[in-house]
mmCIF file of C-alpha atoms in Angstrom:
data_model
loop_
_atom_site.group_PDB
_atom_site.id
_atom_site.type_symbol
_atom_site.label_atom_id
_atom_site.label_comp_id
_atom_site.label_asym_id
_atom_site.label_seq_id
_atom_site.Cartn_x
_atom_site.Cartn_y
_atom_site.Cartn_z
ATOM 1 C CA VAL D 10 -73.525 -24.210 51.991
ATOM 2 C CA ARG D 11 -76.768 -22.309 52.428
ATOM 3 C CA HIS D 12 -78.914 -25.223 51.310
ATOM 4 C CA SER D 13 -77.076 -27.780 53.474
ATOM 5 C CA ALA D 14 -77.956 -28.946 56.917
ATOM 6 C CA ALA D 15 -76.427 -27.014 59.803
ATOM 7 C CA ILE D 16 -73.847 -29.668 60.588
ATOM 8 C CA ASP D 17 -72.900 -30.169 56.948
ATOM 9 C CA ALA D 18 -72.869 -26.453 56.295
ATOM 10 C CA SER D 19 -70.399 -25.897 59.129
ATOM 11 C CA VAL D 20 -68.030 -28.535 57.742
ATOM 12 C CA LEU D 21 -68.286 -27.180 54.223
ATOM 13 C CA GLN D 22 -67.711 -23.597 55.396
ATOM 14 C CA GLU D 23 -64.581 -24.650 57.192
ATOM 15 C CA LYS D 24 -63.240 -26.411 54.089
ATOM 16 C CA VAL D 25 -64.004 -23.427 51.859
ATOM 17 C CA GLU D 26 -62.161 -21.091 54.197
ATOM 18 C CA ILE D 27 -59.154 -23.403 54.193
ATOM 19 C CA LEU D 28 -59.177 -23.448 50.365
ATOM 20 C CA ASN D 29 -59.439 -19.670 50.266
ATOM 21 C CA GLU D 30 -56.479 -19.291 52.576
ATOM 22 C CA ARG D 31 -54.368 -21.664 50.514
ATOM 23 C CA TRP D 32 -55.415 -19.858 47.344
ATOM 24 C CA LYS D 33 -54.280 -16.555 48.813
ATOM 25 C CA VAL D 34 -50.936 -18.064 49.723
ATOM 26 C CA VAL D 35 -50.483 -19.482 46.213
ATOM 27 C CA CYS D 36 -51.393 -16.164 44.574
ATOM 28 C CA ALA D 37 -49.083 -14.246 46.846
ATOM 29 C CA THR D 38 -46.252 -16.627 46.039
ATOM 30 C CA VAL D 39 -46.853 -16.332 42.300
ATOM 31 C CA PHE D 40 -46.975 -12.546 42.423
ATOM 32 C CA GLU D 41 -43.818 -12.474 44.505
ATOM 33 C CA ARG D 42 -41.959 -14.713 42.062
ATOM 34 C CA ASN D 43 -43.168 -12.631 39.098
ATOM 35 C CA ASP D 44 -41.935 -9.449 40.743
ATOM 36 C CA ARG D 45 -38.625 -11.108 41.522
ATOM 37 C CA PHE D 46 -38.304 -12.303 37.882
ATOM 38 C CA ASP D 47 -39.014 -8.822 36.527
ATOM 39 C CA SER D 48 -36.462 -7.460 38.956
ATOM 40 C CA ASP D 49 -33.868 -10.013 37.776
ATOM 41 C CA ILE D 50 -34.504 -9.129 34.122
ATOM 42 C CA SER D 51 -34.165 -5.442 34.893
ATOM 43 C CA SER D 52 -30.926 -6.104 36.762
ATOM 44 C CA VAL D 53 -29.526 -8.080 33.831
ATOM 45 C CA ARG D 54 -30.456 -5.340 31.357
ATOM 46 C CA THR D 55 -28.879 -2.715 33.562
ATOM 47 C CA SER D 56 -25.662 -4.721 33.849
ATOM 48 C CA GLU D 57 -25.429 -5.336 30.089
ATOM 49 C CA PHE D 58 -26.246 -1.699 29.365
ATOM 50 C CA THR D 59 -23.523 -0.465 31.707
ATOM 51 C CA GLU D 60 -20.857 -2.893 30.432
ATOM 52 C CA ASP D 61 -21.578 -2.200 26.757
ATOM 53 C CA MET D 62 -21.597 1.547 27.296
ATOM 54 C CA ASP D 63 -18.311 1.472 29.227
ATOM 55 C CA GLU D 64 -16.725 -0.626 26.479
ATOM 56 C CA LEU D 65 -17.895 1.787 23.793
ATOM 57 C CA PHE D 66 -16.641 4.840 25.691
ATOM 58 C CA PHE D 67 -13.241 3.153 26.125
ATOM 59 C CA TRP D 68 -13.051 2.431 22.374
ATOM 60 C CA ILE D 69 -14.030 6.013 21.569
ATOM 61 C CA ASP D 70 -11.412 7.403 23.983
ATOM 62 C CA ASP D 71 -8.698 5.259 22.417
ATOM 63 C CA THR D 72 -9.751 6.205 18.877
ATOM 64 C CA GLU D 73 -9.831 9.917 19.701
ATOM 65 C CA THR D 74 -6.284 9.612 21.069
ATOM 66 C CA ILE D 75 -5.118 8.106 17.770
ATOM 67 C CA LEU D 76 -6.871 10.816 15.764
ATOM 68 C CA THR D 77 -5.361 13.649 17.801
ATOM 69 C CA ASN D 78 -1.804 12.308 18.171
ATOM 70 C CA PHE D 79 1.033 14.433 16.798
ATOM 71 C CA ILE D 80 2.292 13.137 13.437
ATOM 72 C CA THR D 81 5.851 13.304 12.132
ATOM 73 C CA PHE D 82 6.237 13.943 8.401
ATOM 74 C CA GLU D 83 8.337 10.864 7.725
ATOM 75 C CA GLU D 84 7.481 7.602 6.004
ATOM 76 C CA ASP D 85 7.609 5.248 9.018
ATOM 77 C CA SER D 86 5.436 7.521 11.162
ATOM 78 C CA LEU D 87 2.829 8.034 8.445
ATOM 79 C CA GLU D 88 2.662 4.317 7.645
ATOM 80 C CA GLU D 89 2.201 3.479 11.330
ATOM 81 C CA MET D 90 -0.629 6.013 11.639
ATOM 82 C CA LEU D 91 -2.280 4.677 8.492
ATOM 83 C CA ASP D 92 -2.177 1.094 9.808
ATOM 84 C CA LYS D 93 -3.777 2.132 13.111
ATOM 85 C CA LEU D 94 -6.572 4.016 11.367
ATOM 86 C CA LYS D 95 -7.324 1.116 9.035
ATOM 87 C CA ASP D 96 -7.500 -1.246 12.020
ATOM 88 C CA ARG D 97 -10.060 1.094 13.614
ATOM 89 C CA GLU D 98 -12.023 1.210 10.380
ATOM 90 C CA ASP D 99 -12.244 -2.588 10.364
ATOM 91 C CA GLU D 100 -13.805 -2.474 13.868
ATOM 92 C CA ILE D 101 -16.578 0.016 13.019
ATOM 93 C CA ASP D 102 -19.221 -2.565 11.996
ATOM 94 C CA ALA D 103 -18.901 -4.533 15.247
ATOM 95 C CA ARG D 104 -18.931 -1.341 17.318
ATOM 96 C CA GLN D 105 -21.997 -0.133 15.455
ATOM 97 C CA GLN D 106 -23.923 -3.247 16.539
ATOM 98 C CA THR D 107 -22.923 -2.694 20.164
ATOM 99 C CA PHE D 108 -23.900 0.967 19.851
ATOM 100 C CA ASN D 109 -27.384 0.061 18.548
ATOM 101 C CA ALA D 110 -27.892 -2.442 21.396
ATOM 102 C CA VAL D 111 -26.931 0.181 23.982
ATOM 103 C CA LEU D 112 -29.474 2.605 22.528
ATOM 104 C CA ARG D 113 -32.256 -0.033 22.649
ATOM 105 C CA ASN D 114 -31.490 -1.035 26.220
ATOM 106 C CA GLY D 115 -31.233 2.606 27.245
ATOM 107 C CA GLN D 116 -34.636 3.446 25.795
ATOM 108 C CA ALA D 117 -36.146 0.398 27.511
ATOM 109 C CA MET D 118 -34.683 1.429 30.855
ATOM 110 C CA LEU D 119 -36.135 4.917 30.517
ATOM 111 C CA LYS D 120 -39.613 3.341 30.384
ATOM 112 C CA GLN D 121 -39.093 1.473 33.645
ATOM 113 C CA ASP D 122 -40.091 2.715 37.040
ATOM 114 C CA ILE D 123 -36.800 4.335 38.043
ATOM 115 C CA SER D 124 -35.953 7.580 39.734
ATOM 116 C CA LEU D 125 -35.863 10.862 37.809
ATOM 117 C CA GLU D 126 -32.174 11.241 38.641
ATOM 118 C CA ASP D 127 -31.366 7.859 37.060
ATOM 119 C CA LYS D 128 -33.388 8.785 33.971
ATOM 120 C CA ASP D 129 -31.502 12.066 33.582
ATOM 121 C CA ASN D 130 -28.158 10.303 33.910
ATOM 122 C CA ILE D 131 -29.135 7.701 31.311
ATOM 123 C CA LYS D 132 -30.301 10.402 28.882
ATOM 124 C CA LYS D 133 -27.053 12.370 29.277
ATOM 125 C CA ASP D 134 -24.917 9.249 28.792
ATOM 126 C CA LEU D 135 -26.841 8.274 25.641
ATOM 127 C CA GLU D 136 -26.561 11.770 24.164
ATOM 128 C CA ASN D 137 -22.831 11.928 24.889
ATOM 129 C CA LEU D 138 -22.322 8.460 23.442
ATOM 130 C CA GLN D 139 -24.225 9.289 20.248
ATOM 131 C CA THR D 140 -22.332 12.522 19.666
ATOM 132 C CA ARG D 141 -18.861 11.109 20.176
ATOM 133 C CA PHE D 142 -19.463 7.779 18.426
ATOM 134 C CA ASN D 143 -20.932 9.377 15.296
ATOM 135 C CA LYS D 144 -18.020 11.819 15.174
ATOM 136 C CA VAL D 145 -15.223 9.249 15.382
ATOM 137 C CA ILE D 146 -16.735 6.902 12.778
ATOM 138 C CA LYS D 147 -16.843 9.878 10.376
ATOM 139 C CA ASP D 148 -13.337 11.093 11.277
ATOM 140 C CA ILE D 149 -11.672 7.700 10.741
ATOM 141 C CA PRO D 150 -12.139 7.458 6.914
ATOM 142 C CA VAL D 151 -11.372 11.185 6.534
ATOM 143 C CA ASN D 152 -8.054 10.773 8.366
ATOM 144 C CA ILE D 153 -7.218 7.641 6.374
ATOM 145 C CA LYS D 154 -7.466 9.613 3.123
ATOM 146 C CA LEU D 155 -5.476 12.463 4.666
ATOM 147 C CA SER D 156 -2.692 10.090 5.773
ATOM 148 C CA GLU D 157 -2.588 8.473 2.326
ATOM 149 C CA ARG D 158 -2.248 11.895 0.669
ATOM 150 C CA ARG D 159 0.527 12.874 3.080
ATOM 151 C CA LEU D 160 2.398 9.644 2.421
ATOM 152 C CA HIS D 161 2.102 10.084 -1.345
ATOM 153 C CA LYS D 162 3.238 13.718 -1.102
ATOM 154 C CA LEU D 163 6.243 12.756 1.042
ATOM 155 C CA ARG D 164 7.367 9.983 -1.315
ATOM 156 C CA THR D 165 6.994 12.206 -4.391
ATOM 157 C CA PHE D 166 8.873 15.059 -2.690
ATOM 158 C CA GLN D 167 11.666 12.717 -1.591
ATOM 159 C CA LEU D 168 12.054 11.343 -5.130
ATOM 160 C CA GLU D 169 12.414 14.899 -6.456
ATOM 161 C CA ILE D 170 15.059 15.673 -3.837
ATOM 162 C CA ASP D 171 16.983 12.455 -4.536
ATOM 163 C CA GLU D 172 16.979 13.072 -8.300
ATOM 164 C CA ILE D 173 18.245 16.660 -8.073
ATOM 165 C CA ARG D 174 20.826 15.776 -5.404
ATOM 166 C CA SER D 175 22.218 13.029 -7.650
ATOM 167 C CA TRP D 176 22.614 15.547 -10.472
ATOM 168 C CA LEU D 177 24.172 18.105 -8.117
ATOM 169 C CA SER D 178 26.683 15.581 -6.762
ATOM 170 C CA THR D 179 27.804 14.406 -10.208
ATOM 171 C CA THR D 180 27.978 17.932 -11.608
ATOM 172 C CA LYS D 181 29.926 19.262 -8.639
ATOM 173 C CA THR D 182 32.458 16.434 -8.938
ATOM 174 C CA ILE D 183 32.990 17.156 -12.643
ATOM 175 C CA LEU D 184 33.353 20.912 -12.126
ATOM 176 C CA GLU D 185 35.740 20.470 -9.185
ATOM 177 C CA SER D 186 37.943 18.228 -11.331
ATOM 178 C CA GLN D 187 38.294 21.110 -13.787
ATOM 179 C CA GLN D 188 39.778 23.294 -11.046
ATOM 180 C CA SER D 189 42.655 20.884 -10.372
ATOM 181 C CA PRO D 190 42.990 18.227 -13.106
ATOM 182 C CA GLY D 191 44.891 15.125 -12.111
ATOM 183 C CA SER D 192 46.590 12.374 -14.048
ATOM 184 C CA ALA D 193 45.496 10.910 -17.335
ATOM 185 C CA THR D 194 44.836 7.588 -15.709
ATOM 186 C CA SER D 195 42.773 8.534 -12.667
ATOM 187 C CA ALA D 196 40.258 5.963 -11.506
ATOM 188 C CA ASP D 197 37.096 8.023 -12.074
ATOM 189 C CA GLY D 198 38.171 9.547 -15.369
ATOM 190 C CA ASN D 199 36.806 12.976 -14.466
ATOM 191 C CA ASP D 200 40.121 14.690 -15.096
ATOM 192 C CA SER D 201 39.868 13.602 -18.749
ATOM 193 C CA VAL D 202 36.491 15.354 -19.199
ATOM 194 C CA VAL D 203 36.659 18.703 -20.999
ATOM 195 C CA VAL D 204 33.739 20.915 -19.931
ATOM 196 C CA ASP D 205 32.203 23.238 -22.484
ATOM 197 C CA PRO D 206 31.275 26.501 -20.675
ATOM 198 C CA LEU D 207 28.325 27.466 -22.888
ATOM 199 C CA THR D 208 26.499 24.139 -22.734
ATOM 200 C CA THR D 209 27.343 23.785 -19.042
ATOM 201 C CA HIS D 210 25.830 27.170 -18.165
ATOM 202 C CA ALA D 211 22.738 26.326 -20.224
ATOM 203 C CA ALA D 212 22.353 22.989 -18.429
ATOM 204 C CA ILE D 213 22.687 24.632 -15.009
ATOM 205 C CA GLU D 214 20.104 27.275 -15.890
ATOM 206 C CA ALA D 215 17.749 24.517 -17.033
ATOM 207 C CA ARG D 216 17.981 23.027 -13.537
ATOM 208 C CA ARG D 217 17.311 26.324 -11.785
ATOM 209 C CA SER D 218 13.536 25.894 -12.076
ATOM 210 C CA SER D 219 13.775 22.460 -10.413
ATOM 211 C CA ILE D 220 15.730 23.902 -7.477
ATOM 212 C CA GLU D 221 13.242 26.757 -7.075
ATOM 213 C CA SER D 222 10.307 24.348 -7.336
ATOM 214 C CA ILE D 223 11.682 22.164 -4.537
ATOM 215 C CA ASN D 224 12.298 25.179 -2.297
ATOM 216 C CA ASN D 225 8.799 26.539 -2.967
ATOM 217 C CA GLU D 226 7.245 23.153 -2.323
ATOM 218 C CA TYR D 227 9.167 22.876 0.921
ATOM 219 C CA GLY D 228 7.925 26.307 2.015
ATOM 220 C CA LEU D 229 4.299 25.343 1.328
ATOM 221 C CA LEU D 230 4.861 22.065 3.114
ATOM 222 C CA MET D 231 6.138 23.913 6.181
ATOM 223 C CA GLU D 232 3.012 26.098 6.255
ATOM 224 C CA GLU D 233 0.664 23.155 5.776
ATOM 225 C CA CYS D 234 2.338 21.094 8.483
ATOM 226 C CA ALA D 235 2.227 24.042 10.895
ATOM 227 C CA GLU D 236 -1.516 24.444 10.337
ATOM 228 C CA GLN D 237 -2.192 20.718 10.759
ATOM 229 C CA GLU D 238 0.240 20.330 13.679
ATOM 230 C CA VAL D 239 2.424 17.890 11.752
ATOM 231 C CA ILE D 240 6.084 17.723 12.786
ATOM 232 C CA ILE D 241 8.698 17.979 10.015
ATOM 233 C CA PRO D 242 11.840 16.026 10.997
ATOM 234 C CA ASP D 243 15.281 17.666 10.949
ATOM 235 C CA SER D 244 16.427 15.244 8.235
ATOM 236 C CA VAL D 245 14.200 16.945 5.652
ATOM 237 C CA GLN D 246 15.574 20.383 6.555
ATOM 238 C CA GLN D 247 19.134 19.030 6.360
ATOM 239 C CA GLN D 248 18.511 17.647 2.864
ATOM 240 C CA ILE D 249 17.161 20.994 1.683
ATOM 241 C CA ASN D 250 20.141 22.833 3.206
ATOM 242 C CA LYS D 251 22.625 20.453 1.520
ATOM 243 C CA LEU D 252 20.808 20.804 -1.790
ATOM 244 C CA ASN D 253 20.987 24.605 -1.708
ATOM 245 C CA SER D 254 24.604 24.535 -0.559
ATOM 246 C CA ASP D 255 25.661 22.293 -3.473
ATOM 247 C CA TRP D 256 23.663 24.475 -5.850
ATOM 248 C CA GLU D 257 25.574 27.577 -4.748
ATOM 249 C CA ILE D 258 28.900 25.753 -5.119
ATOM 250 C CA ILE D 259 28.023 24.577 -8.636
ATOM 251 C CA GLN D 260 27.046 28.081 -9.734
ATOM 252 C CA ARG D 261 30.340 29.436 -8.402
ATOM 253 C CA LEU D 262 32.385 26.674 -10.085
ATOM 254 C CA ALA D 263 30.535 27.133 -13.366
ATOM 255 C CA ALA D 264 31.239 30.869 -13.308
ATOM 256 C CA ASP D 265 34.982 30.115 -13.051
ATOM 257 C CA ILE D 266 35.046 27.846 -16.102
ATOM 258 C CA LYS D 267 37.136 29.243 -18.952
ATOM 259 C CA PRO D 268 36.895 28.148 -22.593
ATOM 260 C CA ILE D 269 39.451 25.525 -23.615
ATOM 261 C CA THR D 270 41.586 26.806 -26.492
ATOM 262 C CA GLU D 271 42.826 24.495 -29.208
ATOM 263 C CA GLU D 272 46.402 25.044 -28.011
ATOM 264 C CA LYS D 273 45.522 24.090 -24.446
ATOM 265 C CA MET D 274 43.571 21.100 -25.673
ATOM 266 C CA GLU D 275 46.555 19.971 -27.714
ATOM 267 C CA VAL D 276 48.872 20.302 -24.687
ATOM 268 C CA MET D 277 46.483 18.320 -22.485
ATOM 269 C CA THR D 278 46.208 15.597 -25.098
ATOM 270 C CA GLN D 279 49.976 15.479 -25.586
ATOM 271 C CA VAL D 280 50.576 15.189 -21.829
ATOM 272 C CA LYS D 281 48.124 12.324 -21.534
ATOM 273 C CA ALA D 282 49.560 10.616 -24.600
ATOM 274 C CA GLU D 283 53.075 10.906 -23.217
ATOM 275 C CA ALA D 284 51.903 9.385 -19.959
ATOM 276 C CA LEU D 285 50.454 6.464 -21.888
ATOM 277 C CA HIS D 286 53.677 6.120 -23.922
ATOM 278 C CA THR D 287 55.716 5.989 -20.721
ATOM 279 C CA GLU D 288 53.452 3.291 -19.272
ATOM 280 C CA ILE D 289 53.642 1.202 -22.426
ATOM 281 C CA GLN D 290 57.425 1.547 -22.604
ATOM 282 C CA ARG D 291 57.690 0.389 -18.999
ATOM 283 C CA VAL D 292 55.547 -2.655 -19.730
ATOM 284 C CA THR D 293 57.517 -3.324 -22.907
ATOM 285 C CA ILE D 294 60.854 -3.312 -21.052
ATOM 286 C CA GLU D 295 59.501 -5.698 -18.444
ATOM 287 C CA THR D 296 58.222 -7.958 -21.180
ATOM 288 C CA VAL D 297 61.575 -7.964 -23.013
ATOM 289 C CA GLN D 298 63.379 -8.910 -19.835
ATOM 290 C CA THR D 299 61.129 -11.879 -19.186
ATOM 291 C CA GLU D 300 60.664 -13.066 -22.778
ATOM 292 C CA SER D 301 63.220 -15.354 -24.415
ATOM 293 C CA SER D 302 64.820 -14.523 -27.773
ATOM 294 C CA SER D 303 62.673 -17.175 -29.471
ATOM 295 C CA HIS D 304 59.608 -15.008 -28.828
ATOM 296 C CA MET D 305 60.895 -11.975 -30.781
ATOM 297 C CA PRO D 306 58.389 -12.275 -33.691
ATOM 298 C CA ASP D 307 55.502 -12.340 -31.280
ATOM 299 C CA PHE D 308 57.031 -9.451 -29.393
ATOM 300 C CA GLU D 309 57.359 -7.301 -32.518
ATOM 301 C CA LYS D 310 53.753 -8.086 -33.400
ATOM 302 C CA SER D 311 52.648 -6.996 -29.919
ATOM 303 C CA ILE D 312 54.623 -3.757 -30.282
ATOM 304 C CA ALA D 313 52.839 -3.006 -33.549
ATOM 305 C CA GLU D 314 49.468 -3.685 -31.989
ATOM 306 C CA LEU D 315 50.267 -1.443 -29.040
ATOM 307 C CA ARG D 316 51.400 1.340 -31.395
ATOM 308 C CA ASP D 317 48.140 1.135 -33.363
ATOM 309 C CA TRP D 318 46.109 1.098 -30.178
ATOM 310 C CA LEU D 319 47.987 4.127 -28.825
ATOM 311 C CA THR D 320 47.322 6.080 -32.033
ATOM 312 C CA LEU D 321 43.611 5.350 -31.768
ATOM 313 C CA LEU D 322 43.609 6.366 -28.125
ATOM 314 C CA GLU D 323 45.287 9.698 -28.919
ATOM 315 C CA ARG D 324 42.591 10.495 -31.456
ATOM 316 C CA MET D 325 39.900 9.700 -28.930
ATOM 317 C CA LEU D 326 41.463 11.985 -26.317
ATOM 318 C CA LYS D 327 41.566 14.876 -28.771
ATOM 319 C CA SER D 328 37.842 14.611 -29.529
ATOM 320 C CA GLN D 329 36.674 13.845 -26.011
ATOM 321 C CA ARG D 330 34.160 16.445 -24.733
ATOM 322 C CA VAL D 331 31.157 16.221 -22.417
ATOM 323 C CA THR D 332 28.280 18.437 -21.299
ATOM 324 C CA VAL D 333 27.984 18.736 -17.516
ATOM 325 C CA GLY D 334 24.195 18.984 -17.544
ATOM 326 C CA ASP D 335 23.795 15.686 -19.431
ATOM 327 C CA ILE D 336 23.985 12.798 -16.957
ATOM 328 C CA LYS D 337 23.842 10.169 -19.713
ATOM 329 C CA ASP D 338 26.688 11.859 -21.559
ATOM 330 C CA ILE D 339 28.810 11.924 -18.401
ATOM 331 C CA GLU D 340 28.097 8.288 -17.590
ATOM 332 C CA SER D 341 28.914 7.293 -21.169
ATOM 333 C CA MET D 342 32.223 9.140 -21.051
ATOM 334 C CA LYS D 343 33.147 7.633 -17.692
ATOM 335 C CA GLN D 344 32.385 4.185 -19.114
ATOM 336 C CA LYS D 345 34.710 4.861 -22.022
ATOM 337 C CA GLU D 346 37.447 5.911 -19.588
ATOM 338 C CA MET D 347 36.973 2.719 -17.612
ATOM 339 C CA THR D 348 37.186 0.704 -20.827
ATOM 340 C CA VAL D 349 40.486 2.410 -21.668
ATOM 341 C CA LEU D 350 41.891 1.532 -18.256
ATOM 342 C CA GLN D 351 40.784 -2.075 -18.690
ATOM 343 C CA ASP D 352 42.433 -2.161 -22.115
ATOM 344 C CA MET D 353 45.642 -0.857 -20.579
ATOM 345 C CA ALA D 354 45.521 -3.593 -17.989
ATOM 346 C CA THR D 355 45.001 -6.154 -20.753
ATOM 347 C CA LYS D 356 47.821 -4.767 -22.867
ATOM 348 C CA ARG D 357 50.072 -4.899 -19.829
#
């Protein structure tokens, strides 16, 4: 421009000024768009940061509620708790990724040009999130193992109770039958069982340690559940009460048992044998009335067979004894009694 003629220099100067003005406009527009873009990115990061943090806090709140819920010491309740905890454990990996993203976005936001108040709030939220998240992901596997131990302990304890209650029920039934014996042909056969006092007392004493063990275990269980705020249902207490009640009854019945003398045993056997004779005679009379005279040989043969069978049965009744404490012995004797009844039905 300086080396041009005056007229040309004026034209060139005007054009340069126009270019400079346009350049300023273009630069201003670019800077404005860049600022707007940075602002949009910051807004997006803030939105994602807030949403992810809210989601994590909600998950933590829900998990803490599960971990602090009251638990009932029964199988259904413990299984339900265990399922919930395992579901939470399966979600930890995905929540850990979200947690790491929130920390990155939070640190990036702290480097931005934001107010001191916003920075303080972000720092507090991140610290709170870290503390609570790290705690729940450690508590979940610990509580899973605790629930599994409780469930195993409950099932083992219940099996012990069921086993001893079965023995108590059978033993009580046998001992009660000795107080008021019934007929020789009762359905359960318990009135045909002769209880030996010495072996019965020994068997009951052998079970005393099992009863005491269950009561001691229940006492420890009560203390443990009280410390851990676990609720023991009334059904468990009722089972323990019934167990101890039956145990007291059995001890009282066993103390009343008197030795069976040979004379008394002979009388009992004779009474039962006479009852069987009467039944067979009744069946025989009915048979004679319905059979024709042409069947007499077969009839006499049947009478002989019945007489032999009755003799064998009398011998069995004389030697029949059972120990109350031996469940297998009792079941075996009851099976023999049932077989006798079936034989009687067949002979009929």
